mmCIF file of C-alpha atoms in Angstrom:
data_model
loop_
_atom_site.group_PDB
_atom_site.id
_atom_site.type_symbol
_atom_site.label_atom_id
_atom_site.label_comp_id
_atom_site.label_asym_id
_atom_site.label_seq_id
_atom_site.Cartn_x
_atom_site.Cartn_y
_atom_site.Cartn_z
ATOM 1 C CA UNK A 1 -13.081 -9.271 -10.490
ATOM 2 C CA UNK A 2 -9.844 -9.324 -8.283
ATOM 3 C CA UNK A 3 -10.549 -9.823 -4.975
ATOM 4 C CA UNK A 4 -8.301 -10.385 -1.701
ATOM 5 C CA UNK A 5 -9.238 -11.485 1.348
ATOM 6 C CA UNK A 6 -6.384 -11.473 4.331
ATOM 7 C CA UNK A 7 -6.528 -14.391 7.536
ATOM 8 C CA UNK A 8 -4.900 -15.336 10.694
ATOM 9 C CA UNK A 9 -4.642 -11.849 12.526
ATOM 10 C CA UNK A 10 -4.927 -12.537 16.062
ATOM 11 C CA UNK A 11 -3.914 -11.138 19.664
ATOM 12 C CA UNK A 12 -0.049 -12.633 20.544
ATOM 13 C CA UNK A 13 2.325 -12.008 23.157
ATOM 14 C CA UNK A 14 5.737 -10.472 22.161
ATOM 15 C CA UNK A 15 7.872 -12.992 21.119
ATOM 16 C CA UNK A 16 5.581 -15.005 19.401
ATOM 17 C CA UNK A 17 4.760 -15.851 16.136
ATOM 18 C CA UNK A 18 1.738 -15.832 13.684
ATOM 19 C CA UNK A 19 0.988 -16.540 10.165
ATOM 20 C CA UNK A 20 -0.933 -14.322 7.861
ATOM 21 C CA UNK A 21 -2.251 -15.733 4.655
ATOM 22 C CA UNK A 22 -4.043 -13.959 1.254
ATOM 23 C CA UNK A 23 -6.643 -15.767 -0.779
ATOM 24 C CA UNK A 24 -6.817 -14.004 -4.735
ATOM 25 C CA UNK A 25 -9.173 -14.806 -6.718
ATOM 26 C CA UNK A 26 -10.232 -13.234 -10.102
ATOM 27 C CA UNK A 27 -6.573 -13.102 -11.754
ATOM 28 C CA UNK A 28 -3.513 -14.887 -12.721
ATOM 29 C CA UNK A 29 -2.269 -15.347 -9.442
ATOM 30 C CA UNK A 30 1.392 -16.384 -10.422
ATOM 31 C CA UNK A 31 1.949 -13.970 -12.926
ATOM 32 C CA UNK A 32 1.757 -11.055 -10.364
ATOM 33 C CA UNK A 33 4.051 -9.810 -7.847
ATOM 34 C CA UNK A 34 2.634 -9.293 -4.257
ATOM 35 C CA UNK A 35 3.042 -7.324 -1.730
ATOM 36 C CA UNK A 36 2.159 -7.072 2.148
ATOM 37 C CA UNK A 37 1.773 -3.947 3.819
ATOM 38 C CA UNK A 38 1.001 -2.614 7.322
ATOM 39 C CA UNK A 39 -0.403 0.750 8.626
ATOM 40 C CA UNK A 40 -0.238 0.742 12.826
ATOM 41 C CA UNK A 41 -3.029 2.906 14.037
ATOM 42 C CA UNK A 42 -3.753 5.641 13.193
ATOM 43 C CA UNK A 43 -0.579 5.910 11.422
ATOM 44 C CA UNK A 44 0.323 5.708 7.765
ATOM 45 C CA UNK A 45 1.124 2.862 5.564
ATOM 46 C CA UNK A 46 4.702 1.061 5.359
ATOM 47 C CA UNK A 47 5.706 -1.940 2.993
ATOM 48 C CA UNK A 48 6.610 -5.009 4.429
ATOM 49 C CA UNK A 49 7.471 -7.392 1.686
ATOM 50 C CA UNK A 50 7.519 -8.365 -1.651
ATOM 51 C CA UNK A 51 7.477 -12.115 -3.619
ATOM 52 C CA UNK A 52 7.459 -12.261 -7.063
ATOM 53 C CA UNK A 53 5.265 -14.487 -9.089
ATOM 54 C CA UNK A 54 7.628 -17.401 -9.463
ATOM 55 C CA UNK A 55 8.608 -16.987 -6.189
ATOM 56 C CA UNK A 56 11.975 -16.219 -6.806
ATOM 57 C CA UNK A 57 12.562 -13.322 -5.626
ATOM 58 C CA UNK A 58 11.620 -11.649 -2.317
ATOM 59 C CA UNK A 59 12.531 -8.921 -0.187
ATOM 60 C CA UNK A 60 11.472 -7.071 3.445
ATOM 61 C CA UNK A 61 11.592 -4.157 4.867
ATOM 62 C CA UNK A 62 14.904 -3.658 7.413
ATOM 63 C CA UNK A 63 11.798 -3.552 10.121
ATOM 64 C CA UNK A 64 10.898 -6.951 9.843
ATOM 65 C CA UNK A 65 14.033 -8.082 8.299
ATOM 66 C CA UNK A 66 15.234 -11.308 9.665
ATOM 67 C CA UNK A 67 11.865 -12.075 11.581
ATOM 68 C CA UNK A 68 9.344 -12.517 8.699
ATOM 69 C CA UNK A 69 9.138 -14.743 5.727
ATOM 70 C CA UNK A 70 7.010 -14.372 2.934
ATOM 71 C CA UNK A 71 5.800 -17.319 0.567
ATOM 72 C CA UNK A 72 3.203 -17.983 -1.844
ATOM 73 C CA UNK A 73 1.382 -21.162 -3.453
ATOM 74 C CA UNK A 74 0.858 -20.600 -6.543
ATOM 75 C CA UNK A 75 -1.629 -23.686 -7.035
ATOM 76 C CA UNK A 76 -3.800 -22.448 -4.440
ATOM 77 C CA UNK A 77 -3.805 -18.736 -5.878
ATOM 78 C CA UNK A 78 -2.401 -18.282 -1.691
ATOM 79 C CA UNK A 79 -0.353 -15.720 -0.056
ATOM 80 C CA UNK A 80 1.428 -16.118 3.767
ATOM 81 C CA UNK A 81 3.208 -13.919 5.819
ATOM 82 C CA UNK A 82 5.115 -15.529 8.988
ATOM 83 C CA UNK A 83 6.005 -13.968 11.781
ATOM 84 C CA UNK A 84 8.131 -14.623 14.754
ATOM 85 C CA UNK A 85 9.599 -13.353 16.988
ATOM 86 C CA UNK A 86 6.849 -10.162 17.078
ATOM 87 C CA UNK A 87 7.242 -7.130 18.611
ATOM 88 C CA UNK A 88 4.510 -4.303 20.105
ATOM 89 C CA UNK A 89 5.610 -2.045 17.068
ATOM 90 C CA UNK A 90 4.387 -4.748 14.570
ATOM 91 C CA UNK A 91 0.924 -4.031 16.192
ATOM 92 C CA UNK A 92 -0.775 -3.120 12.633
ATOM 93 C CA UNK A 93 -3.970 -3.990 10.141
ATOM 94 C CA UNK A 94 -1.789 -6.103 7.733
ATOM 95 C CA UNK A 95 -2.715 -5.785 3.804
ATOM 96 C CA UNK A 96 -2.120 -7.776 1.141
ATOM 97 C CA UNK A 97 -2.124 -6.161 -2.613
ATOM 98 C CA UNK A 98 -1.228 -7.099 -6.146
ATOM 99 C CA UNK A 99 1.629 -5.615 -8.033
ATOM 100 C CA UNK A 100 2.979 -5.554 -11.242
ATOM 101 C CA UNK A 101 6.832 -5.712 -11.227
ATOM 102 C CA UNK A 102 7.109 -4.665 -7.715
ATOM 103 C CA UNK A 103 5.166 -1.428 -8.818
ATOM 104 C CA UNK A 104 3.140 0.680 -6.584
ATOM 105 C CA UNK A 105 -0.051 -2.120 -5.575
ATOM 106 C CA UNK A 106 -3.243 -1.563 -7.723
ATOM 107 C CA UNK A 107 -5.789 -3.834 -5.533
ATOM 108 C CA UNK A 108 -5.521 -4.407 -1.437
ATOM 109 C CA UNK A 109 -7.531 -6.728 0.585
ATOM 110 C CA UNK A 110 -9.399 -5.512 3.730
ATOM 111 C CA UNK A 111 -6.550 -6.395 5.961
ATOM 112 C CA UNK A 112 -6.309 -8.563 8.639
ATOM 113 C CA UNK A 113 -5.339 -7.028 12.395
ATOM 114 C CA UNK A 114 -2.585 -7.971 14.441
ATOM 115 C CA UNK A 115 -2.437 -7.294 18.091
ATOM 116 C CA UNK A 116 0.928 -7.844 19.963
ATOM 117 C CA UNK A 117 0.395 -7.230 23.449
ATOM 118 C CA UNK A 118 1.850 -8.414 26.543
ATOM 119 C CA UNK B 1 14.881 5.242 2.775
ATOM 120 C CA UNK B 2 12.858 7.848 4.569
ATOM 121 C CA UNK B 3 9.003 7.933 3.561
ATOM 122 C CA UNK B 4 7.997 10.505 0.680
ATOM 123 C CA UNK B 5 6.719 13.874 2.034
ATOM 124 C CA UNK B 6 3.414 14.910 2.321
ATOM 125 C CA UNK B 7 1.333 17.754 3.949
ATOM 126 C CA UNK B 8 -0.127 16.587 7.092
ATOM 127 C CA UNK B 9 -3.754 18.253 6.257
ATOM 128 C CA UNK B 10 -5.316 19.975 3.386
ATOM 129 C CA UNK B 11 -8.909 21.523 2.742
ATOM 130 C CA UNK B 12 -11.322 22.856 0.723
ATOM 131 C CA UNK B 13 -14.906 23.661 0.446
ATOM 132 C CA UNK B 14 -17.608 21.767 -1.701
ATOM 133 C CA UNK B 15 -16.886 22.489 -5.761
ATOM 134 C CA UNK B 16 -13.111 24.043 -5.137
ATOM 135 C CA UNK B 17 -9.876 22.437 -5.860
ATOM 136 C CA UNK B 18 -7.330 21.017 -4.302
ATOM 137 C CA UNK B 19 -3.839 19.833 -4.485
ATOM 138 C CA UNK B 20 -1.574 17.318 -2.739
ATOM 139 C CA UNK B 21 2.205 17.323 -2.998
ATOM 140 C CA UNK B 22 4.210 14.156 -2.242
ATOM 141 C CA UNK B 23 8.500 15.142 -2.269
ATOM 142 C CA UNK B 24 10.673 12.396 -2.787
ATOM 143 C CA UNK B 25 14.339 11.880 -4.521
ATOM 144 C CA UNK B 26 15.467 11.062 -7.706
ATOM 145 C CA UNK B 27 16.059 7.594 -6.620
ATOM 146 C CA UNK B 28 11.708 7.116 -6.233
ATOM 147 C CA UNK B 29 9.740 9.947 -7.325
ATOM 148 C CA UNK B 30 12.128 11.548 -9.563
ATOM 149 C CA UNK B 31 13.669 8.317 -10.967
ATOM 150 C CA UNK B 32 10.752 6.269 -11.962
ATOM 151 C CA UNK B 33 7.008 7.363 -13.850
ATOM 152 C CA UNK B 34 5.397 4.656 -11.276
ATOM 153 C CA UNK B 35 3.416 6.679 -8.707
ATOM 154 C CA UNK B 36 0.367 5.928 -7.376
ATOM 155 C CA UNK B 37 -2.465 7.735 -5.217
ATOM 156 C CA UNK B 38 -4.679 6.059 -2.921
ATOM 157 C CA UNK B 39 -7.699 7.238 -1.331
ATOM 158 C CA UNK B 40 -8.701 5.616 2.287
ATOM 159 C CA UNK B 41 -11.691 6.575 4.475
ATOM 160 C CA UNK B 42 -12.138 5.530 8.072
ATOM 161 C CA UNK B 43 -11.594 1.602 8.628
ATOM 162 C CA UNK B 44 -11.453 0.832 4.892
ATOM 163 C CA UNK B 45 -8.523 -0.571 2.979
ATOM 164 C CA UNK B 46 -6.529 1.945 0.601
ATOM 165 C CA UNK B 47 -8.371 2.480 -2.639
ATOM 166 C CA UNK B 48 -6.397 3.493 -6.293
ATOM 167 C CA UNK B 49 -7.423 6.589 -7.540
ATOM 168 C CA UNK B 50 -4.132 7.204 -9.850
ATOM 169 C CA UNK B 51 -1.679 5.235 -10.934
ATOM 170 C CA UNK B 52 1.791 5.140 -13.282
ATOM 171 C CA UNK B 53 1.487 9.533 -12.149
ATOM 172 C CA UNK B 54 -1.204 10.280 -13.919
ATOM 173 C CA UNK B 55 -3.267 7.362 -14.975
ATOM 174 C CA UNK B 56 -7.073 6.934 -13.777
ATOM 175 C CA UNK B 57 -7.940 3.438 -13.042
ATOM 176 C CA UNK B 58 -11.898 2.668 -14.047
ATOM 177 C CA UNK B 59 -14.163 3.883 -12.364
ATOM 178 C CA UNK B 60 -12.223 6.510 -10.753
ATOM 179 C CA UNK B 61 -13.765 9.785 -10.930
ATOM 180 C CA UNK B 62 -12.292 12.199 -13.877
ATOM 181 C CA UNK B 63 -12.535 14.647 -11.332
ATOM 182 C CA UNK B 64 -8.577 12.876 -9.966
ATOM 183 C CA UNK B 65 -5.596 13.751 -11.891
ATOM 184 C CA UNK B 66 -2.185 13.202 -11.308
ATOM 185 C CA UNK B 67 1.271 14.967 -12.493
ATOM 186 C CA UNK B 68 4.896 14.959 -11.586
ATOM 187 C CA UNK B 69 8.113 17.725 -11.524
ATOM 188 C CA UNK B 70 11.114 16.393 -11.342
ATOM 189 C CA UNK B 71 10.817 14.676 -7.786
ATOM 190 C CA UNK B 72 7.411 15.815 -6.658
ATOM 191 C CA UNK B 73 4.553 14.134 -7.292
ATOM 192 C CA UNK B 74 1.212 16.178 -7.073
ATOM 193 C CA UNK B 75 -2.348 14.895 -6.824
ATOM 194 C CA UNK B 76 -5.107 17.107 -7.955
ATOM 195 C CA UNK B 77 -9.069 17.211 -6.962
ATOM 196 C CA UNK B 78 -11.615 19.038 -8.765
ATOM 197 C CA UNK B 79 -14.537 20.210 -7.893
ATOM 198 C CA UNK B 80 -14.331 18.896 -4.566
ATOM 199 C CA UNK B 81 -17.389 16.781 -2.967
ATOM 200 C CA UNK B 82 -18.206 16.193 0.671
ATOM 201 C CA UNK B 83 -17.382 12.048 0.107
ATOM 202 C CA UNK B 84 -14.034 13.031 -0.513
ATOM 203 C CA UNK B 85 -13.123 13.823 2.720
ATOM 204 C CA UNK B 86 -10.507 11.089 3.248
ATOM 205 C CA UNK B 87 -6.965 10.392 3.569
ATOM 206 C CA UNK B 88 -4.239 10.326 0.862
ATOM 207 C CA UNK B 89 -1.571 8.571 0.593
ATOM 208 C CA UNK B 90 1.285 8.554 -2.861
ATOM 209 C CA UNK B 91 3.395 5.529 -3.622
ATOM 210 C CA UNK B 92 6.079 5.457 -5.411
ATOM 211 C CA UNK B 93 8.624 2.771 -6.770
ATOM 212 C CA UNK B 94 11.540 2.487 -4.983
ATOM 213 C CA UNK B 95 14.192 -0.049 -7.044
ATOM 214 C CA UNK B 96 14.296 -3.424 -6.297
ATOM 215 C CA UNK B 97 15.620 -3.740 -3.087
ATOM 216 C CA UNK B 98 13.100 -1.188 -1.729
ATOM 217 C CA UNK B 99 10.470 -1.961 -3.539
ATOM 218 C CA UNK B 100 8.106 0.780 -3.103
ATOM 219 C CA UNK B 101 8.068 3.857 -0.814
ATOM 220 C CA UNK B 102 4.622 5.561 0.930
ATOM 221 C CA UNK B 103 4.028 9.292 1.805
ATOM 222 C CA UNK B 104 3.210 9.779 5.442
ATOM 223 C CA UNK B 105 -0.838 10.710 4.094
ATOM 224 C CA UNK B 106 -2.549 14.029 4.059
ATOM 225 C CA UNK B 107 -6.189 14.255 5.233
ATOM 226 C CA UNK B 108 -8.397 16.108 3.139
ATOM 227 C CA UNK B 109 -11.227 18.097 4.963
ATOM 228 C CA UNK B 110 -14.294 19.183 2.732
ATOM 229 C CA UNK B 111 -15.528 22.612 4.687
#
């Protein structure tokens, strides 16, 4: 069955950088789109980014716009997020999901939490 | 683009029914038939409960259903049970360079 499993959240100092990554298993990996997501605390959720299955496309939200970079490897069915130049606000459990088309995501992994804090 | 409207809270007692609005423009809700409804209890990852408005993934209770009205999106729970209780959150597509758009999540009590 599909199944997503998010790495590399971590406790950083603003202004630094991390990198998130996604292992999929249980699908065509490259013929998906995929999508990263974030929900702060106790708030609600917000799209970060989107790659499409070749890798051709991308796009962020204006939030993170600039400062993160989304990729994929498509041999090793992976997923990665980097960050730099973080920010308290991008304090957040960090989800990966499939999507078809850039559609609303069907399966999310557990998330992975990242703490920016001075 | 501003986050799709939902009502902050919403409840209901054991067996009743309930309903969850999520308001957005004709450029999301209104514009496209891809809306989805997830389900997320405390410290868990969002779950799919409907997708595409009113599709019900497997395994998905039949007790979920899903409409749309011109740029509202509602979600509908019958016969309401206390595992439920949860917050709800709709999706909907967006257009390319938005991809896709969240409501700000309601939280469902069961009484």
């Amino acid at each position: 069955q599909v199944h997503l499993v998010e790495s590399g959240g971590a406790l950083v100092k603003p202004g630094g950088s991390l990198r998130l990554s996604c292992a999929a298993s249980g699908f065509p990996f490259s013929d998906y789109y995929m999508i990263w997501i974030r929900q702060a605390p106790g708030k609600g959720l917000e799209w970060v980014s989107y790659i499409s299955g070749s890798d051709a496309l991308t796009n962020y939200a204006h939030s993170v716009q600039g400062r993160f970079s989304v990729s994929r490897d498509n041999a090793k069915n992976s997923l990665y997020l980097q960050m730099k130049s973080l920010r308290v606000d991008d304090t957040a459990t960090y989800y990966c999901a499939r999507s078809v088309w850039g559609t609303p995501p069907d399966f999310w992994g557990q998330g992975t939490l990242v703490t920016v804090s001075p | 683009q501003s986050a799709l409207t939902q009502p902050r809270s919403v409840s209901g007692s054991p067996g009743q029914s309930v309903t969850i609005s999520c308001t957005g423009t004709s450029s999301d809700v209104g514009g496209y038939n891809y809306v989805s409804w997830y389900q997320q209890h405390p410290g868990k990852a969002p779950k799919l409960v409907i997708s595409d408005v009113n599709t019900r993934p497997s395994g998905v209770s039949n007790r979920f259903s899903g409409s749309k009205s011109g740029n509202t999106a509602s979600l509908t729970i019958s016969g309401l049970q206390v595992e439920d209780e949860a917050d709800y959150y709709c999706c909907s597509y967006a257009g390319t360079s938005t991809s896709v758009l969240f409501g700000g999540g309601t939280t469902l009590t069961v009484l």
